[in-house]
């Protein structure tokens, strides 16, 4: 199948929408501790959804994984484990900074590291980017993406400077700018390990294709391994918090006598919805990457840009920007416009390469 970069951009937008939306159901979870709803949703993200969709859309899943070369099998798990630290931080950033500002800081760092490190690591940076017209166009798009992220982050910082603690708490209950920025930097550095895990599992894609899997779905077996690595990190940390906070009884509705019993069915359904939505960002990411041709590493930039676009829209929907003036809102929309232009530029560069 001939790559179709414009279709790839569309898939990346779907993945970005899923990523920007996954935390929305968690906002409806009542009287559960963070570690309880995060781990509940995570079971669907890291276990149920990856194996279900890979079993549904690929051929001989178990045979492909068991016949994979050892490095192609284990490195995606290792990188998934490292990515898990970024995922943990990502969830905490949403608590401390809200959707708009949190995503801008985390994903700005993710964009730079996740896009440029793979071609630098493989020695293809000059060959694929600097020495070709299509590569120069993609680099220009990456530059526009970074500029757009900086603009959105500046608007977020200005918003933070203007609002009172009471106004911040009204839209982000646990708002903490310093703590949120520190966690965001850590998450932004660790999160690109997801892209490295997919790259390390490239031989598995070939095995899956040889087994009869269609081109759109060959990345799903690798996704099972990367997500399993993320399960290890998140599962261990949540288990520590459950033991420390003695919150495990919340799964069965056991809380202090003075606290109203949590709505268990509602919480489980919302957490499951959040978890599956979280998985779908990577489901569509692998589909988009399959369409990007030889400049496929630019998929990460497209993914990050689309997340920020939709995350900013959610931020406005939840009135995180309601108490700032028109000038700051104009800066935000200017940053979003730059990101939209960047996705078009990167898609055009990839179409020339294809």
CSV table of N, CA, C and O in Angstrom, one decimal, residues 228-330:
chain,number,residue,atom,x,y,z
A,228,UNK,N,2.6,-2.7,28.1
A,228,UNK,CA,2.9,-3.5,29.2
A,228,UNK,C,4.0,-2.9,30.1
A,228,UNK,O,3.9,-3.0,31.3
A,229,UNK,N,5.0,-2.3,29.4
A,229,UNK,CA,6.0,-1.6,30.2
A,229,UNK,C,5.4,-0.5,31.0
A,229,UNK,O,5.8,-0.3,32.1
A,230,UNK,N,4.5,0.3,30.4
A,230,UNK,CA,3.8,1.3,31.1
A,230,UNK,C,3.0,0.8,32.3
A,230,UNK,O,3.0,1.5,33.3
A,231,UNK,N,2.4,-0.4,32.1
A,231,UNK,CA,1.7,-1.0,33.2
A,231,UNK,C,2.6,-1.2,34.4
A,231,UNK,O,2.2,-1.0,35.6
A,232,UNK,N,3.8,-1.7,34.2
A,232,UNK,CA,4.7,-2.0,35.3
A,232,UNK,C,5.0,-0.7,36.2
A,232,UNK,O,4.8,-0.7,37.4
A,233,UNK,N,5.3,0.4,35.5
A,233,UNK,CA,5.7,1.6,36.2
A,233,UNK,C,4.4,2.1,37.0
A,233,UNK,O,4.5,2.4,38.2
A,234,UNK,N,3.3,2.3,36.2
A,234,UNK,CA,2.1,2.9,36.8
A,234,UNK,C,1.6,1.9,37.9
A,234,UNK,O,1.1,2.4,39.0
A,235,UNK,N,1.6,0.6,37.7
A,235,UNK,CA,1.1,-0.3,38.7
A,235,UNK,C,1.8,-0.3,40.0
A,235,UNK,O,1.2,-0.3,41.0
A,236,UNK,N,3.2,-0.2,39.9
A,236,UNK,CA,4.0,-0.2,41.1
A,236,UNK,C,3.7,1.1,41.9
A,236,UNK,O,3.5,1.0,43.1
A,237,UNK,N,3.7,2.2,41.2
A,237,UNK,CA,3.5,3.5,41.9
A,237,UNK,C,2.1,3.6,42.5
A,237,UNK,O,2.0,4.0,43.7
A,238,UNK,N,1.1,3.1,41.8
A,238,UNK,CA,-0.2,3.2,42.3
A,238,UNK,C,-0.4,2.2,43.5
A,238,UNK,O,-1.1,2.5,44.5
A,239,UNK,N,0.3,1.1,43.5
A,239,UNK,CA,0.3,0.1,44.6
A,239,UNK,C,0.9,0.7,45.8
A,239,UNK,O,0.4,0.5,47.0
A,240,UNK,N,2.0,1.5,45.6
A,240,UNK,CA,2.7,2.2,46.7
A,240,UNK,C,1.7,3.2,47.4
A,240,UNK,O,1.6,3.2,48.6
A,241,UNK,N,1.0,3.9,46.5
A,241,UNK,CA,0.1,4.9,47.0
A,241,UNK,C,-1.1,4.3,47.7
A,241,UNK,O,-1.6,4.8,48.8
A,242,UNK,N,-1.6,3.2,47.2
A,242,UNK,CA,-2.7,2.5,47.8
A,242,UNK,C,-2.3,2.0,49.2
A,242,UNK,O,-3.1,2.1,50.2
A,243,UNK,N,-1.1,1.4,49.3
A,243,UNK,CA,-0.6,1.0,50.6
A,243,UNK,C,-0.4,2.1,51.6
A,243,UNK,O,-0.8,2.1,52.8
A,244,UNK,N,0.1,3.2,51.1
A,244,UNK,CA,0.4,4.4,51.9
A,244,UNK,C,-0.8,5.1,52.4
A,244,UNK,O,-1.0,5.4,53.6
A,245,UNK,N,-1.8,5.2,51.5
A,245,UNK,CA,-3.0,6.0,51.8
A,245,UNK,C,-4.2,5.0,52.3
A,245,UNK,O,-5.2,5.5,52.7
A,246,UNK,N,-3.9,3.7,52.3
A,246,UNK,CA,-4.9,2.7,52.7
A,246,UNK,C,-6.2,3.0,52.0
A,246,UNK,O,-7.3,3.0,52.5
A,247,UNK,N,-6.1,3.2,50.7
A,247,UNK,CA,-7.3,3.6,49.9
A,247,UNK,C,-7.9,2.4,49.1
A,247,UNK,O,-8.9,2.6,48.4
A,248,UNK,N,-7.3,1.2,49.2
A,248,UNK,CA,-7.8,0.1,48.4
A,248,UNK,C,-9.3,-0.2,48.6
A,248,UNK,O,-10.0,-0.7,47.7
A,249,UNK,N,-9.8,0.0,49.8
A,249,UNK,CA,-11.2,-0.2,50.1
A,249,UNK,C,-12.2,0.6,49.3
A,249,UNK,O,-13.3,0.2,49.1
A,250,UNK,N,-11.7,1.7,48.6
A,250,UNK,CA,-12.5,2.5,47.8
A,250,UNK,C,-13.1,1.7,46.6
A,250,UNK,O,-14.1,2.0,46.1
A,251,UNK,N,-12.3,0.7,46.1
A,251,UNK,CA,-12.8,-0.1,45.0
A,251,UNK,C,-14.1,-0.8,45.4
A,251,UNK,O,-14.9,-1.1,44.5
A,252,UNK,N,-14.3,-1.1,46.7
A,252,UNK,CA,-15.5,-1.8,47.1
A,252,UNK,C,-16.5,-0.8,47.7
A,252,UNK,O,-17.5,-1.2,48.3
A,253,UNK,N,-16.2,0.5,47.7
A,253,UNK,CA,-17.0,1.5,48.3
A,253,UNK,C,-16.8,1.8,49.7
A,253,UNK,O,-17.7,2.5,50.3
A,254,UNK,N,-15.8,1.2,50.3
A,254,UNK,CA,-15.5,1.4,51.7
A,254,UNK,C,-14.8,2.7,51.9
A,254,UNK,O,-13.6,2.9,51.5
A,255,UNK,N,-15.4,3.7,52.7
A,255,UNK,CA,-14.8,5.0,53.0
A,255,UNK,C,-15.0,5.3,54.4
A,255,UNK,O,-15.7,4.5,55.1
A,256,UNK,N,-14.5,6.4,54.9
A,256,UNK,CA,-14.7,6.8,56.3
A,256,UNK,C,-16.1,7.0,56.5
A,256,UNK,O,-16.9,7.5,55.6
A,257,UNK,N,-16.6,6.8,57.8
A,257,UNK,CA,-18.0,7.0,58.1
A,257,UNK,C,-18.6,8.4,57.8
A,257,UNK,O,-19.7,8.5,57.4
A,258,UNK,N,-17.7,9.4,57.8
A,258,UNK,CA,-18.1,10.7,57.6
A,258,UNK,C,-18.2,11.1,56.1
A,258,UNK,O,-18.6,12.2,55.8
A,259,UNK,N,-17.7,10.2,55.3
A,259,UNK,CA,-17.7,10.4,53.8
A,259,UNK,C,-18.8,9.7,53.1
A,259,UNK,O,-19.0,8.5,53.4
A,260,UNK,N,-19.5,10.3,52.2
A,260,UNK,CA,-20.5,9.7,51.4
A,260,UNK,C,-19.9,8.6,50.5
A,260,UNK,O,-18.9,8.7,50.0
A,261,UNK,N,-20.7,7.5,50.4
A,261,UNK,CA,-20.2,6.3,49.7
A,261,UNK,C,-20.0,6.7,48.2
A,261,UNK,O,-20.9,7.3,47.6
A,262,UNK,N,-18.9,6.3,47.5
A,262,UNK,CA,-18.7,6.7,46.1
A,262,UNK,C,-19.7,5.9,45.2
A,262,UNK,O,-20.1,4.8,45.5
A,263,UNK,N,-20.1,6.6,44.1
A,263,UNK,CA,-21.0,5.9,43.1
A,263,UNK,C,-20.2,4.9,42.3
A,263,UNK,O,-19.6,5.2,41.3
A,264,UNK,N,-20.1,3.6,42.7
A,264,UNK,CA,-19.2,2.7,42.2
A,264,UNK,C,-19.4,2.4,40.7
A,264,UNK,O,-18.4,2.4,39.9
A,265,UNK,N,-20.6,2.1,40.3
A,265,UNK,CA,-20.8,1.8,38.9
A,265,UNK,C,-20.4,3.0,38.0
A,265,UNK,O,-19.7,2.8,37.0
A,266,UNK,N,-20.8,4.2,38.4
A,266,UNK,CA,-20.4,5.4,37.6
A,266,UNK,C,-18.9,5.5,37.6
A,266,UNK,O,-18.3,5.8,36.5
A,267,UNK,N,-18.2,5.3,38.7
A,267,UNK,CA,-16.8,5.5,38.7
A,267,UNK,C,-16.1,4.5,37.9
A,267,UNK,O,-15.1,4.8,37.1
A,268,UNK,N,-16.5,3.2,37.9
A,268,UNK,CA,-15.9,2.2,37.1
A,268,UNK,C,-16.1,2.5,35.6
A,268,UNK,O,-15.2,2.3,34.8
A,269,UNK,N,-17.3,2.9,35.2
A,269,UNK,CA,-17.6,3.1,33.8
A,269,UNK,C,-16.8,4.3,33.3
A,269,UNK,O,-16.2,4.3,32.2
A,270,UNK,N,-16.7,5.4,34.1
A,270,UNK,CA,-16.0,6.6,33.7
A,270,UNK,C,-14.5,6.3,33.6
A,270,UNK,O,-13.8,6.7,32.7
A,271,UNK,N,-14.0,5.5,34.5
A,271,UNK,CA,-12.6,5.2,34.5
A,271,UNK,C,-12.2,4.3,33.3
A,271,UNK,O,-11.2,4.4,32.7
A,272,UNK,N,-13.1,3.3,33.0
A,272,UNK,CA,-12.9,2.5,31.9
A,272,UNK,C,-12.9,3.3,30.6
A,272,UNK,O,-12.1,3.1,29.7
A,273,UNK,N,-13.9,4.2,30.5
A,273,UNK,CA,-14.0,5.1,29.3
A,273,UNK,C,-12.7,5.9,29.2
A,273,UNK,O,-12.2,6.0,28.0
A,274,UNK,N,-12.2,6.5,30.3
A,274,UNK,CA,-11.0,7.2,30.2
A,274,UNK,C,-9.8,6.4,29.8
A,274,UNK,O,-9.0,6.8,28.9
A,275,UNK,N,-9.7,5.1,30.3
A,275,UNK,CA,-8.6,4.3,29.9
A,275,UNK,C,-8.6,3.9,28.5
A,275,UNK,O,-7.6,3.9,27.8
A,276,UNK,N,-9.8,3.5,27.9
A,276,UNK,CA,-9.9,3.1,26.5
A,276,UNK,C,-9.6,4.3,25.6
A,276,UNK,O,-8.9,4.2,24.6
A,277,UNK,N,-10.1,5.5,26.0
A,277,UNK,CA,-9.8,6.7,25.3
A,277,UNK,C,-8.3,7.0,25.3
A,277,UNK,O,-7.7,7.4,24.2
A,278,UNK,N,-7.6,6.8,26.4
A,278,UNK,CA,-6.2,7.0,26.5
A,278,UNK,C,-5.5,6.1,25.5
A,278,UNK,O,-4.5,6.5,24.8
A,279,UNK,N,-5.9,4.8,25.4
A,279,UNK,CA,-5.3,3.8,24.5
A,279,UNK,C,-5.5,4.3,23.1
A,279,UNK,O,-4.6,4.1,22.2
A,280,UNK,N,-6.7,4.8,22.7
A,280,UNK,CA,-7.0,5.2,21.3
A,280,UNK,C,-6.0,6.2,20.8
A,280,UNK,O,-5.8,6.2,19.5
A,281,UNK,N,-5.4,7.0,21.6
A,281,UNK,CA,-4.4,7.9,21.0
A,281,UNK,C,-3.3,7.2,20.4
A,281,UNK,O,-2.8,7.6,19.3
A,282,UNK,N,-2.9,6.0,21.0
A,282,UNK,CA,-1.8,5.3,20.4
A,282,UNK,C,-2.3,4.4,19.3
A,282,UNK,O,-1.5,4.1,18.3
A,283,UNK,N,-3.5,3.9,19.4
A,283,UNK,CA,-4.1,3.1,18.3
A,283,UNK,C,-4.1,3.9,17.0
A,283,UNK,O,-3.6,3.4,15.9
A,284,UNK,N,-4.5,5.2,17.0
A,284,UNK,CA,-4.5,6.0,15.9
A,284,UNK,C,-3.1,6.5,15.5
A,284,UNK,O,-2.8,6.7,14.3
A,285,UNK,N,-2.3,6.6,16.5
A,285,UNK,CA,-0.9,7.0,16.2
A,285,UNK,C,-0.2,6.0,15.3
A,285,UNK,O,0.5,6.4,14.4
A,286,UNK,N,-0.3,4.7,15.7
A,286,UNK,CA,0.3,3.7,14.8
A,286,UNK,C,-0.3,3.7,13.4
A,286,UNK,O,0.4,3.4,12.4
A,287,UNK,N,-1.6,3.9,13.3
A,287,UNK,CA,-2.2,4.0,12.0
A,287,UNK,C,-1.6,5.2,11.2
A,287,UNK,O,-1.3,5.1,10.0
A,288,UNK,N,-1.5,6.4,11.9
A,288,UNK,CA,-1.0,7.5,11.2
A,288,UNK,C,0.5,7.3,10.8
A,288,UNK,O,0.9,7.7,9.7
A,289,UNK,N,1.3,6.7,11.7
A,289,UNK,CA,2.7,6.5,11.4
A,289,UNK,C,2.8,5.6,10.1
A,289,UNK,O,3.8,5.8,9.3
A,290,UNK,N,1.9,4.7,10.0
A,290,UNK,CA,2.0,3.8,8.8
A,290,UNK,C,1.8,4.5,7.5
A,290,UNK,O,2.2,3.9,6.4
A,291,UNK,N,1.3,5.7,7.5
A,291,UNK,CA,1.0,6.4,6.3
A,291,UNK,C,2.0,7.5,6.0
A,291,UNK,O,1.9,8.2,5.0
A,292,UNK,N,3.0,7.7,6.9
A,292,UNK,CA,3.8,8.9,6.8
A,292,UNK,C,5.1,8.7,5.9
A,292,UNK,O,5.9,9.6,5.7
A,293,UNK,N,5.3,7.5,5.4
A,293,UNK,CA,6.4,7.2,4.5
A,293,UNK,C,7.8,7.3,5.2
A,293,UNK,O,7.9,7.0,6.4
A,294,UNK,N,8.8,7.7,4.5
A,294,UNK,CA,10.2,7.6,5.1
A,294,UNK,C,10.5,8.7,6.1
A,294,UNK,O,11.5,8.6,6.7
A,295,UNK,N,9.6,9.7,6.2
A,295,UNK,CA,9.8,10.7,7.3
A,295,UNK,C,8.8,10.4,8.4
A,295,UNK,O,8.3,11.3,9.0
A,296,UNK,N,8.6,9.2,8.7
A,296,UNK,CA,7.6,8.8,9.7
A,296,UNK,C,7.9,9.3,11.1
A,296,UNK,O,7.0,9.4,11.9
A,297,UNK,N,9.2,9.6,11.4
A,297,UNK,CA,9.5,10.2,12.8
A,297,UNK,C,8.8,11.5,13.0
A,297,UNK,O,8.6,11.9,14.2
A,298,UNK,N,8.3,12.2,11.9
A,298,UNK,CA,7.6,13.4,12.1
A,298,UNK,C,6.2,13.2,12.7
A,298,UNK,O,5.5,14.1,13.1
A,299,UNK,N,5.8,11.9,12.7
A,299,UNK,CA,4.5,11.5,13.3
A,299,UNK,C,4.4,12.1,14.8
A,299,UNK,O,3.3,12.5,15.2
A,300,UNK,N,5.5,12.0,15.5
A,300,UNK,CA,5.5,12.5,16.9
A,300,UNK,C,5.1,14.0,17.0
A,300,UNK,O,4.3,14.4,17.8
A,301,UNK,N,5.7,14.8,16.1
A,301,UNK,CA,5.4,16.2,16.1
A,301,UNK,C,3.9,16.4,15.8
A,301,UNK,O,3.2,17.2,16.5
A,302,UNK,N,3.3,15.7,14.8
A,302,UNK,CA,1.9,15.9,14.5
A,302,UNK,C,1.1,15.4,15.6
A,302,UNK,O,0.0,16.1,15.9
A,303,UNK,N,1.4,14.4,16.3
A,303,UNK,CA,0.7,13.9,17.5
A,303,UNK,C,0.7,14.9,18.6
A,303,UNK,O,-0.4,15.2,19.1
A,304,UNK,N,1.8,15.5,18.9
A,304,UNK,CA,1.9,16.5,19.9
A,304,UNK,C,1.1,17.7,19.6
A,304,UNK,O,0.4,18.3,20.4
A,305,UNK,N,1.3,18.2,18.4
A,305,UNK,CA,0.6,19.4,18.0
A,305,UNK,C,-1.0,19.2,18.1
A,305,UNK,O,-1.7,20.1,18.6
A,306,UNK,N,-1.5,18.1,17.6
A,306,UNK,CA,-2.9,17.9,17.6
A,306,UNK,C,-3.4,17.8,19.1
A,306,UNK,O,-4.5,18.2,19.4
A,307,UNK,N,-2.6,17.2,20.0
A,307,UNK,CA,-3.0,17.1,21.4
A,307,UNK,C,-3.2,18.5,22.0
A,307,UNK,O,-4.2,18.8,22.7
A,308,UNK,N,-2.2,19.4,21.7
A,308,UNK,CA,-2.3,20.7,22.2
A,308,UNK,C,-3.5,21.5,21.7
A,308,UNK,O,-4.2,22.2,22.4
A,309,UNK,N,-3.7,21.3,20.4
A,309,UNK,CA,-4.9,22.0,19.8
A,309,UNK,C,-6.2,21.6,20.5
A,309,UNK,O,-7.0,22.4,21.0
A,310,UNK,N,-6.4,20.3,20.6
A,310,UNK,CA,-7.6,19.8,21.2
A,310,UNK,C,-7.6,20.0,22.7
A,310,UNK,O,-8.7,20.3,23.3
A,311,UNK,N,-6.5,19.9,23.4
A,311,UNK,CA,-6.4,20.2,24.8
A,311,UNK,C,-6.7,21.7,25.1
A,311,UNK,O,-7.4,21.9,26.1
A,312,UNK,N,-6.3,22.6,24.2
A,312,UNK,CA,-6.7,24.0,24.4
A,312,UNK,C,-8.2,24.2,24.3
A,312,UNK,O,-8.8,25.0,25.0
A,313,UNK,N,-8.7,23.5,23.3
A,313,UNK,CA,-10.2,23.6,23.1
A,313,UNK,C,-10.9,23.1,24.3
A,313,UNK,O,-11.9,23.7,24.8
A,314,UNK,N,-10.5,22.0,24.9
A,314,UNK,CA,-11.1,21.5,26.1
A,314,UNK,C,-10.9,22.5,27.3
A,314,UNK,O,-11.8,22.7,28.1
A,315,UNK,N,-9.7,23.1,27.3
A,315,UNK,CA,-9.5,24.1,28.4
A,315,UNK,C,-10.5,25.3,28.3
A,315,UNK,O,-11.0,25.7,29.3
A,316,UNK,N,-10.8,25.7,27.1
A,316,UNK,CA,-11.9,26.7,27.0
A,316,UNK,C,-13.2,26.2,27.3
A,316,UNK,O,-14.0,26.9,27.9
A,317,UNK,N,-13.5,24.9,26.9
A,317,UNK,CA,-14.8,24.3,27.2
A,317,UNK,C,-15.0,24.2,28.7
A,317,UNK,O,-16.2,24.4,29.2
A,318,UNK,N,-14.0,24.0,29.5
A,318,UNK,CA,-14.1,23.9,30.9
A,318,UNK,C,-13.8,25.2,31.6
A,318,UNK,O,-13.6,25.3,32.8
A,319,UNK,N,-13.8,26.3,30.8
A,319,UNK,CA,-13.7,27.7,31.4
A,319,UNK,C,-12.5,27.9,32.2
A,319,UNK,O,-12.5,28.7,33.1
A,320,UNK,N,-11.3,27.3,31.8
A,320,UNK,CA,-10.1,27.5,32.4
A,320,UNK,C,-9.5,28.9,32.1
A,320,UNK,O,-8.6,29.4,32.7
A,321,UNK,N,-10.1,29.5,31.0
A,321,UNK,CA,-9.6,30.8,30.5
A,321,UNK,C,-10.6,31.9,30.7
A,321,UNK,O,-10.5,33.0,30.2
A,322,UNK,N,-11.7,31.7,31.5
A,322,UNK,CA,-12.8,32.6,31.5
A,322,UNK,C,-12.4,33.9,32.3
A,322,UNK,O,-13.1,34.9,32.0
A,323,UNK,N,-11.4,33.9,33.2
A,323,UNK,CA,-11.1,35.1,33.9
A,323,UNK,C,-10.0,35.9,33.4
A,323,UNK,O,-9.4,36.8,34.1
A,324,UNK,N,-9.5,35.6,32.2
A,324,UNK,CA,-8.4,36.3,31.5
A,324,UNK,C,-9.0,37.2,30.5
A,324,UNK,O,-10.1,37.0,30.0
A,325,UNK,N,-8.2,38.3,30.1
A,325,UNK,CA,-8.7,39.2,29.1
A,325,UNK,C,-8.6,38.7,27.7
A,325,UNK,O,-8.0,37.7,27.4
A,326,UNK,N,-9.1,39.6,26.8
A,326,UNK,CA,-9.2,39.2,25.4
A,326,UNK,C,-7.8,39.1,24.8
A,326,UNK,O,-7.6,38.3,23.9
A,327,UNK,N,-6.8,39.9,25.3
A,327,UNK,CA,-5.5,39.9,24.7
A,327,UNK,C,-4.8,38.6,24.9
A,327,UNK,O,-4.2,38.0,24.0
A,328,UNK,N,-4.9,38.0,26.1
A,328,UNK,CA,-4.3,36.7,26.4
A,328,UNK,C,-5.0,35.6,25.6
A,328,UNK,O,-4.4,34.7,25.1
A,329,UNK,N,-6.3,35.7,25.5
A,329,UNK,CA,-7.1,34.7,24.7
A,329,UNK,C,-6.6,34.7,23.3
A,329,UNK,O,-6.5,33.7,22.6
A,330,UNK,N,-6.3,36.0,22.8
A,330,UNK,CA,-5.9,36.1,21.4
A,330,UNK,C,-4.5,35.4,21.2
A,330,UNK,O,-4.2,34.8,20.2
